[in-house]
Amino acid sequence: MTESVLVVPGDGIGREVVPAAVEVLEAVVDLEFHEADAGDRVKRETGEALPAETYRRASEADATLFGAAGETAADVVLPLREAVGSFANVRPARAYPGVDALRPETDLVFVRENTEGVYAGIESEVADGVTTLTRVVTDEASRRIAEFGFDYAADNGYDDVTVAHKANVMRTTDGRFLDGVAAVAEERGADYEPALMDSLATDLVMRPGEHGVVICPNLAGDVLSDLAAGLVGGLGLLPSANVGAEGGLFEPVHGSAPDIAGEGVANPAATVLSAAMLLEHLGEASAAARVRTAVEGVLADGPRTPDLGGDASTAAVTEAILARL
Ligand code: ATP
């Protein structure tokens, strides 16, 4: 049976890079595409950033390819991740030959817990001028992300597993997180290095080659993966997969980039590489490898978009990727 992919371009450059990634997918496999709306634009028109229909279709699709949402990002991405049953956000940050990277030895994969932490959405204004945020950390989710992270490292040939935390300050919540990770590591006889997330930020910049898979609580994974984008040449290169259950949501790490939206110069690589992760999720490993090889070839030889020092358009880079397939 042909697998169904829901396509949600969203806002800003999402509307430019998602169609590029769909063209690439169409060139390598037979999939059934459906399109749905989400984001600022649809909120202006209907009052809702994530229409119930989009949520339902994401929960039913075999995979969803998402672009970006602007101001409404939290109202769109968090429920969409929930719709597909995801608990793990996988964000590879690799340097590519030909791309000017601060740290060419970088080959990191952030495995970020996706359902709780400070992104659980429990915020309140308890008195005039006084606000609070509740951080949720459960044993179940901590063990689940640890299992996923150790499996990912073993399946993908990474020897180093680092676990980011701040248990010296957030003793109860990150203490719980670390206990969950330690229990899973002991059950499996797996090695890992716990690292305070602030000093880890320095270490990732100074010595990225000493890290491989980095298992993170939600906020730390968000921040550290953007930091790693800076090591490899920018946000235009980082794909991501929200997985864990049967469905999956695949999206670039970058947002809607309002500063360049509409100019036709967004780098499509992050979204095309997210589409490659989608193919892998659907069991199309060889098609995924073809897409990655094509993207790597274009990154090495050009054409390149302005974020990578070139002057090519999104369309020209997409054409070059298609030509290599
Ligand atoms: P949002 O609020 O939607 O997250 P933002 O501008 O705060 O938007 P990003 O969209 O992630 O955050 O963009 C951060 C910077 O990186 C911007 O200068 C943007 O132009 C640049 N950028 C992000 N993605 C790309 C891309 N695919 N190609 C080129 N530049 C990009």
CSV table of C-alpha atoms and ligand atoms in Angstrom, one decimal:
chain,number,residue,atom,x,y,z
A,1,MET,CA,0.0,0.0,0.0
A,2,THR,CA,1.3,3.5,-0.8
A,3,GLU,CA,2.2,5.3,2.4
A,4,SER,CA,0.5,8.6,3.1
A,5,VAL,CA,2.4,11.8,3.9
A,6,LEU,CA,0.7,14.9,5.3
A,7,VAL,CA,2.5,18.0,4.1
A,8,VAL,CA,2.1,21.2,6.3
A,9,PRO,CA,4.2,24.0,4.9
A,10,GLY,CA,3.1,26.5,7.6
A,11,ASP,CA,4.5,30.0,7.5
A,12,GLY,CA,7.5,32.0,6.1
A,13,ILE,CA,10.2,30.0,4.4
A,14,GLY,CA,8.3,26.8,5.3
A,15,ARG,CA,6.2,27.6,2.2
A,16,GLU,CA,9.4,27.7,0.1
A,17,VAL,CA,11.5,24.8,1.5
A,18,VAL,CA,8.6,22.3,2.0
A,19,PRO,CA,7.6,22.2,-1.7
A,20,ALA,CA,11.3,21.7,-2.5
A,21,ALA,CA,11.5,18.7,-0.2
A,22,VAL,CA,8.2,17.3,-1.7
A,23,GLU,CA,9.7,17.5,-5.2
A,24,VAL,CA,12.7,15.5,-3.9
A,25,LEU,CA,10.5,12.9,-2.3
A,26,GLU,CA,8.4,12.6,-5.5
A,27,ALA,CA,11.5,11.9,-7.4
A,28,VAL,CA,12.6,8.9,-5.4
A,29,VAL,CA,9.5,7.1,-4.1
A,30,ASP,CA,5.9,6.7,-4.7
A,31,LEU,CA,4.0,8.3,-1.8
A,32,GLU,CA,0.5,9.7,-1.4
A,33,PHE,CA,0.7,13.4,-0.4
A,34,HIS,CA,-2.0,15.4,1.3
A,35,GLU,CA,-1.6,19.0,2.3
A,36,ALA,CA,-3.0,20.8,5.4
A,37,ASP,CA,-2.7,24.2,7.0
A,38,ALA,CA,-1.2,25.5,10.2
A,39,GLY,CA,0.5,28.6,11.6
A,40,ASP,CA,0.1,32.4,11.7
A,41,ARG,CA,-1.7,32.7,8.3
A,42,VAL,CA,-4.4,30.2,9.1
A,43,LYS,CA,-4.8,31.7,12.6
A,44,ARG,CA,-5.5,35.2,11.0
A,45,GLU,CA,-8.0,33.6,8.7
A,46,THR,CA,-9.8,31.2,11.1
A,47,GLY,CA,-8.8,32.1,14.6
A,48,GLU,CA,-7.0,28.8,15.1
A,49,ALA,CA,-3.3,28.1,14.5
A,50,LEU,CA,-3.7,24.4,14.3
A,51,PRO,CA,-7.1,23.4,12.8
A,52,ALA,CA,-8.6,20.2,14.3
A,53,GLU,CA,-8.6,18.8,10.8
A,54,THR,CA,-4.8,19.2,10.5
A,55,TYR,CA,-4.3,17.6,13.9
A,56,ARG,CA,-6.5,14.6,12.9
A,57,ARG,CA,-4.8,14.1,9.6
A,58,ALA,CA,-1.4,14.2,11.2
A,59,SER,CA,-2.4,11.6,13.7
A,60,GLU,CA,-3.7,9.4,10.8
A,61,ALA,CA,-0.8,9.9,8.3
A,62,ASP,CA,2.1,7.5,8.1
A,63,ALA,CA,4.4,10.6,8.4
A,64,THR,CA,4.0,14.4,8.4
A,65,LEU,CA,6.4,16.8,6.8
A,66,PHE,CA,6.2,20.2,8.5
A,67,GLY,CA,7.9,23.5,7.6
A,68,ALA,CA,7.7,26.2,10.2
A,69,ALA,CA,5.2,28.4,12.1
A,70,GLY,CA,5.9,32.0,13.1
A,71,GLU,CA,4.5,33.5,16.3
A,72,THR,CA,2.2,30.5,16.7
A,73,ALA,CA,5.0,28.0,16.7
A,74,ALA,CA,4.3,26.6,20.2
A,75,ASP,CA,0.5,26.3,19.4
A,76,VAL,CA,1.4,24.3,16.3
A,77,VAL,CA,4.5,22.2,16.8
A,78,LEU,CA,3.8,21.0,20.3
A,79,PRO,CA,0.3,19.6,19.5
A,80,LEU,CA,1.5,18.2,16.2
A,81,ARG,CA,4.3,16.3,18.0
A,82,GLU,CA,1.6,15.0,20.3
A,83,ALA,CA,-0.7,14.1,17.3
A,84,VAL,CA,2.0,11.8,15.9
A,85,GLY,CA,2.7,10.3,19.4
A,86,SER,CA,6.3,11.4,19.4
A,87,PHE,CA,8.4,11.5,22.5
A,88,ALA,CA,11.8,11.9,20.9
A,89,ASN,CA,13.1,14.7,18.8
A,90,VAL,CA,16.2,13.6,16.9
A,91,ARG,CA,18.4,16.5,15.6
A,92,PRO,CA,21.6,15.5,13.8
A,93,ALA,CA,24.2,18.3,13.5
A,94,ARG,CA,27.0,17.3,11.1
A,95,ALA,CA,29.6,19.3,9.3
A,96,TYR,CA,29.6,18.7,5.5
A,97,PRO,CA,32.6,18.8,3.2
A,98,GLY,CA,32.6,22.0,1.2
A,99,VAL,CA,30.6,24.0,3.8
A,100,ASP,CA,32.6,26.5,5.8
A,101,ALA,CA,32.1,25.1,9.4
A,102,LEU,CA,33.5,26.5,12.6
A,103,ARG,CA,34.2,22.9,13.7
A,104,PRO,CA,34.5,20.6,10.7
A,105,GLU,CA,34.9,17.6,13.0
A,106,THR,CA,31.3,18.0,14.3
A,107,ASP,CA,29.1,14.9,14.1
A,108,LEU,CA,26.5,15.2,16.8
A,109,VAL,CA,23.0,13.8,17.2
A,110,PHE,CA,20.8,15.4,19.9
A,111,VAL,CA,18.1,13.1,21.2
A,112,ARG,CA,15.8,15.5,23.0
A,113,GLU,CA,12.9,14.5,25.3
A,114,ASN,CA,9.9,15.9,23.6
A,115,THR,CA,6.9,15.8,25.9
A,116,GLU,CA,7.7,17.4,29.3
A,117,GLY,CA,10.4,19.5,31.0
A,118,VAL,CA,9.7,23.2,30.9
A,119,TYR,CA,7.8,22.8,27.6
A,120,ALA,CA,5.0,21.0,29.4
A,121,GLY,CA,3.0,24.3,29.0
A,122,ILE,CA,2.2,24.9,32.7
A,123,GLU,CA,2.7,28.6,33.1
A,124,SER,CA,0.7,31.0,35.2
A,125,GLU,CA,0.5,34.6,36.4
A,126,VAL,CA,0.0,34.0,40.1
A,127,ALA,CA,-0.2,37.7,41.1
A,128,ASP,CA,0.3,41.0,39.3
A,129,GLY,CA,3.9,41.0,38.0
A,130,VAL,CA,4.6,37.4,39.3
A,131,THR,CA,4.7,34.5,36.9
A,132,THR,CA,5.6,30.8,37.4
A,133,LEU,CA,6.4,27.8,35.3
A,134,THR,CA,6.1,24.2,36.3
A,135,ARG,CA,8.8,21.8,35.1
A,136,VAL,CA,7.5,18.2,34.7
A,137,VAL,CA,9.9,15.3,34.7
A,138,THR,CA,8.7,11.7,35.1
A,139,ASP,CA,10.5,8.5,35.6
A,140,GLU,CA,8.6,7.0,32.6
A,141,ALA,CA,9.6,9.7,30.1
A,142,SER,CA,13.2,9.8,31.4
A,143,ARG,CA,13.6,6.1,30.9
A,144,ARG,CA,11.9,6.1,27.6
A,145,ILE,CA,14.2,8.8,26.1
A,146,ALA,CA,17.3,7.0,27.6
A,147,GLU,CA,16.2,3.8,25.9
A,148,PHE,CA,15.7,5.5,22.6
A,149,GLY,CA,19.0,7.4,22.9
A,150,PHE,CA,21.1,4.3,23.7
A,151,ASP,CA,19.4,2.4,20.9
A,152,TYR,CA,20.0,5.2,18.5
A,153,ALA,CA,23.7,5.3,19.4
A,154,ALA,CA,24.1,1.5,19.0
A,155,ASP,CA,22.1,1.4,15.8
A,156,ASN,CA,24.0,4.3,14.2
A,157,GLY,CA,27.5,3.5,15.3
A,158,TYR,CA,28.1,6.3,17.9
A,159,ASP,CA,30.4,5.2,20.8
A,160,ASP,CA,30.0,8.4,22.9
A,161,VAL,CA,26.8,9.1,24.7
A,162,THR,CA,26.6,12.3,26.7
A,163,VAL,CA,23.6,13.1,29.0
A,164,ALA,CA,22.9,16.8,29.5
A,165,HIS,CA,21.4,17.8,32.9
A,166,LYS,CA,21.5,20.5,35.6
A,167,ALA,CA,20.8,18.2,38.6
A,168,ASN,CA,23.1,20.3,40.8
A,169,VAL,CA,20.5,23.0,40.8
A,170,MET,CA,17.2,21.3,39.6
A,171,ARG,CA,17.9,18.5,42.1
A,172,THR,CA,14.4,16.9,42.1
A,173,THR,CA,13.5,17.1,38.4
A,174,ASP,CA,16.9,16.6,36.8
A,175,GLY,CA,17.8,14.2,39.6
A,176,ARG,CA,14.8,12.1,38.5
A,177,PHE,CA,15.9,12.4,34.9
A,178,LEU,CA,19.5,11.3,35.7
A,179,ASP,CA,18.2,8.4,37.8
A,180,GLY,CA,16.0,7.2,34.9
A,181,VAL,CA,19.0,7.3,32.5
A,182,ALA,CA,21.2,5.6,35.0
A,183,ALA,CA,18.7,2.7,35.6
A,184,VAL,CA,18.4,2.1,31.8
A,185,ALA,CA,22.2,2.3,31.3
A,186,GLU,CA,22.7,-0.2,34.1
A,187,GLU,CA,20.1,-2.6,32.6
A,188,ARG,CA,21.9,-2.5,29.3
A,189,GLY,CA,25.5,-2.2,30.5
A,190,ALA,CA,25.7,1.0,28.4
A,191,ASP,CA,28.3,3.7,29.0
A,192,TYR,CA,27.5,7.4,29.1
A,193,GLU,CA,28.9,10.6,30.4
A,194,PRO,CA,26.6,12.9,32.4
A,195,ALA,CA,27.4,16.6,31.7
A,196,LEU,CA,26.1,19.8,33.3
A,197,MET,CA,24.4,21.4,30.4
A,198,ASP,CA,26.1,24.8,30.8
A,199,SER,CA,29.6,23.4,30.8
A,200,LEU,CA,28.5,21.0,28.0
A,201,ALA,CA,27.7,24.1,25.9
A,202,THR,CA,31.4,25.2,26.2
A,203,ASP,CA,32.6,21.7,25.6
A,204,LEU,CA,30.5,21.2,22.5
A,205,VAL,CA,32.1,24.4,21.0
A,206,MET,CA,35.7,23.5,22.1
A,207,ARG,CA,35.7,19.7,21.6
A,208,PRO,CA,32.7,18.6,19.5
A,209,GLY,CA,34.6,15.6,18.2
A,210,GLU,CA,34.5,14.1,21.7
A,211,HIS,CA,30.7,13.8,21.7
A,212,GLY,CA,28.4,11.7,19.6
A,213,VAL,CA,24.8,11.2,20.8
A,214,VAL,CA,23.6,13.8,23.3
A,215,ILE,CA,20.5,12.8,25.3
A,216,CYS,CA,18.8,16.0,26.6
A,217,PRO,CA,15.8,17.2,28.6
A,218,ASN,CA,13.5,19.2,26.4
A,219,LEU,CA,14.8,22.8,26.7
A,220,ALA,CA,18.5,21.8,26.8
A,221,GLY,CA,18.0,19.9,23.6
A,222,ASP,CA,16.4,22.9,21.9
A,223,VAL,CA,19.2,25.3,22.9
A,224,LEU,CA,22.2,23.0,22.5
A,225,SER,CA,21.1,21.8,19.0
A,226,ASP,CA,20.8,25.4,17.8
A,227,LEU,CA,24.3,26.0,19.3
A,228,ALA,CA,25.6,23.0,17.3
A,229,ALA,CA,24.0,24.5,14.1
A,230,GLY,CA,26.4,27.4,14.6
A,231,LEU,CA,29.3,24.9,14.6
A,232,VAL,CA,28.4,23.4,11.2
A,233,GLY,CA,27.4,26.3,9.1
A,234,GLY,CA,24.0,27.5,10.3
A,235,LEU,CA,20.4,26.6,10.8
A,236,GLY,CA,19.8,25.9,7.0
A,237,LEU,CA,21.5,22.6,7.5
A,238,LEU,CA,19.8,20.9,10.5
A,239,PRO,CA,17.0,18.4,10.0
A,240,SER,CA,14.9,16.8,12.7
A,241,ALA,CA,12.6,13.9,13.3
A,242,ASN,CA,10.0,13.7,16.0
A,243,VAL,CA,9.5,10.0,16.4
A,244,GLY,CA,8.9,7.3,19.1
A,245,ALA,CA,5.5,5.9,18.1
A,246,GLU,CA,4.3,4.7,14.7
A,247,GLY,CA,3.8,8.1,13.2
A,248,GLY,CA,6.4,10.7,12.8
A,249,LEU,CA,6.8,14.5,12.2
A,250,PHE,CA,9.7,15.6,10.2
A,251,GLU,CA,10.8,19.3,10.2
A,252,PRO,CA,13.8,21.5,9.9
A,253,VAL,CA,15.3,22.8,13.1
A,254,HIS,CA,14.9,26.4,11.8
A,255,GLY,CA,11.8,28.5,12.1
A,256,SER,CA,9.9,30.6,9.6
A,257,ALA,CA,12.9,33.0,9.1
A,258,PRO,CA,10.7,36.1,8.5
A,259,ASP,CA,13.8,38.1,7.6
A,260,ILE,CA,14.3,36.2,4.3
A,261,ALA,CA,10.8,34.8,3.8
A,262,GLY,CA,9.4,35.5,0.3
A,263,GLU,CA,12.8,36.2,-1.2
A,264,GLY,CA,13.3,32.7,-2.6
A,265,VAL,CA,16.7,32.3,-1.1
A,266,ALA,CA,16.1,29.9,1.9
A,267,ASN,CA,18.4,27.0,2.1
A,268,PRO,CA,16.2,23.9,1.4
A,269,ALA,CA,18.9,21.4,2.8
A,270,ALA,CA,17.5,21.2,6.3
A,271,THR,CA,14.0,20.3,5.0
A,272,VAL,CA,15.3,17.9,2.3
A,273,LEU,CA,17.4,16.2,4.9
A,274,SER,CA,14.3,16.0,7.2
A,275,ALA,CA,12.5,14.4,4.2
A,276,ALA,CA,15.4,11.8,4.1
A,277,MET,CA,14.7,11.0,7.8
A,278,LEU,CA,11.0,10.6,6.9
A,279,LEU,CA,12.0,8.1,4.2
A,280,GLU,CA,14.0,6.2,6.7
A,281,HIS,CA,11.1,6.2,9.1
A,282,LEU,CA,8.9,4.7,6.3
A,283,GLY,CA,11.5,1.9,5.7
A,284,GLU,CA,12.9,3.5,2.5
A,285,ALA,CA,16.5,3.4,3.6
A,286,SER,CA,18.0,3.3,0.2
A,287,ALA,CA,15.9,6.2,-1.1
A,288,ALA,CA,17.0,8.1,2.1
A,289,ALA,CA,20.6,7.4,1.3
A,290,ARG,CA,20.2,8.6,-2.3
A,291,VAL,CA,18.7,11.9,-1.1
A,292,ARG,CA,21.4,12.4,1.5
A,293,THR,CA,24.1,11.8,-1.1
A,294,ALA,CA,22.5,14.2,-3.5
A,295,VAL,CA,22.3,16.9,-0.8
A,296,GLU,CA,25.9,16.3,0.3
A,297,GLY,CA,27.1,16.6,-3.4
A,298,VAL,CA,25.3,19.9,-3.8
A,299,LEU,CA,26.7,21.2,-0.5
A,300,ALA,CA,30.2,20.2,-1.6
A,301,ASP,CA,30.1,21.5,-5.2
A,302,GLY,CA,27.3,24.2,-5.1
A,303,PRO,CA,25.2,25.9,-6.0
A,304,ARG,CA,24.8,27.4,-2.5
A,305,THR,CA,22.2,29.7,-1.0
A,306,PRO,CA,23.4,33.0,0.6
A,307,ASP,CA,23.5,31.6,4.2
A,308,LEU,CA,26.3,29.4,3.0
A,309,GLY,CA,28.1,32.2,1.1
A,310,GLY,CA,26.6,31.6,-2.3
A,311,ASP,CA,24.0,33.5,-4.4
A,312,ALA,CA,21.8,30.7,-5.6
A,313,SER,CA,18.0,30.6,-5.1
A,314,THR,CA,16.1,27.9,-3.3
A,315,ALA,CA,14.8,26.7,-6.7
A,316,ALA,CA,18.4,26.5,-8.2
A,317,VAL,CA,19.6,24.4,-5.2
A,318,THR,CA,16.6,22.2,-5.4
A,319,GLU,CA,17.1,21.7,-9.2
A,320,ALA,CA,20.7,20.7,-8.5
A,321,ILE,CA,19.7,18.2,-5.8
A,322,LEU,CA,17.1,16.7,-8.2
A,323,ALA,CA,19.7,16.5,-11.0
A,324,ARG,CA,21.9,14.3,-8.8
A,325,LEU,CA,19.2,11.8,-7.9
B,1,ATP,P1,10.9,31.8,14.2
B,1,ATP,O1,10.4,32.8,15.2
B,1,ATP,O2,9.9,31.3,13.2
B,1,ATP,O3,11.7,30.7,14.9
B,1,ATP,P2,13.4,33.2,13.8
B,1,ATP,O4,13.9,34.2,12.8
B,1,ATP,O5,13.5,33.6,15.2
B,1,ATP,O6,12.0,32.6,13.4
B,1,ATP,P3,14.7,31.1,12.5
B,1,ATP,O7,13.6,31.0,11.5
B,1,ATP,O8,15.2,29.8,13.0
B,1,ATP,O9,14.3,31.9,13.7
B,1,ATP,O10,15.9,31.9,11.8
B,1,ATP,C1,17.1,32.3,12.5
B,1,ATP,C2,18.1,32.9,11.5
B,1,ATP,O11,18.6,31.8,10.7
B,1,ATP,C3,17.5,33.9,10.6
B,1,ATP,O12,18.4,35.0,10.3
B,1,ATP,C4,17.2,33.2,9.3
B,1,ATP,O13,17.2,33.9,8.2
B,1,ATP,C5,18.3,32.1,9.3
B,1,ATP,N1,17.8,30.9,8.7
B,1,ATP,C6,17.0,30.0,9.3
B,1,ATP,N2,16.7,29.0,8.4
B,1,ATP,C7,17.3,29.3,7.2
B,1,ATP,C8,17.4,28.7,6.0
B,1,ATP,N3,16.7,27.5,5.7
B,1,ATP,N4,18.1,29.2,5.0
B,1,ATP,C9,18.8,30.4,5.2
B,1,ATP,N5,18.7,31.0,6.4
B,1,ATP,C10,18.0,30.5,7.4
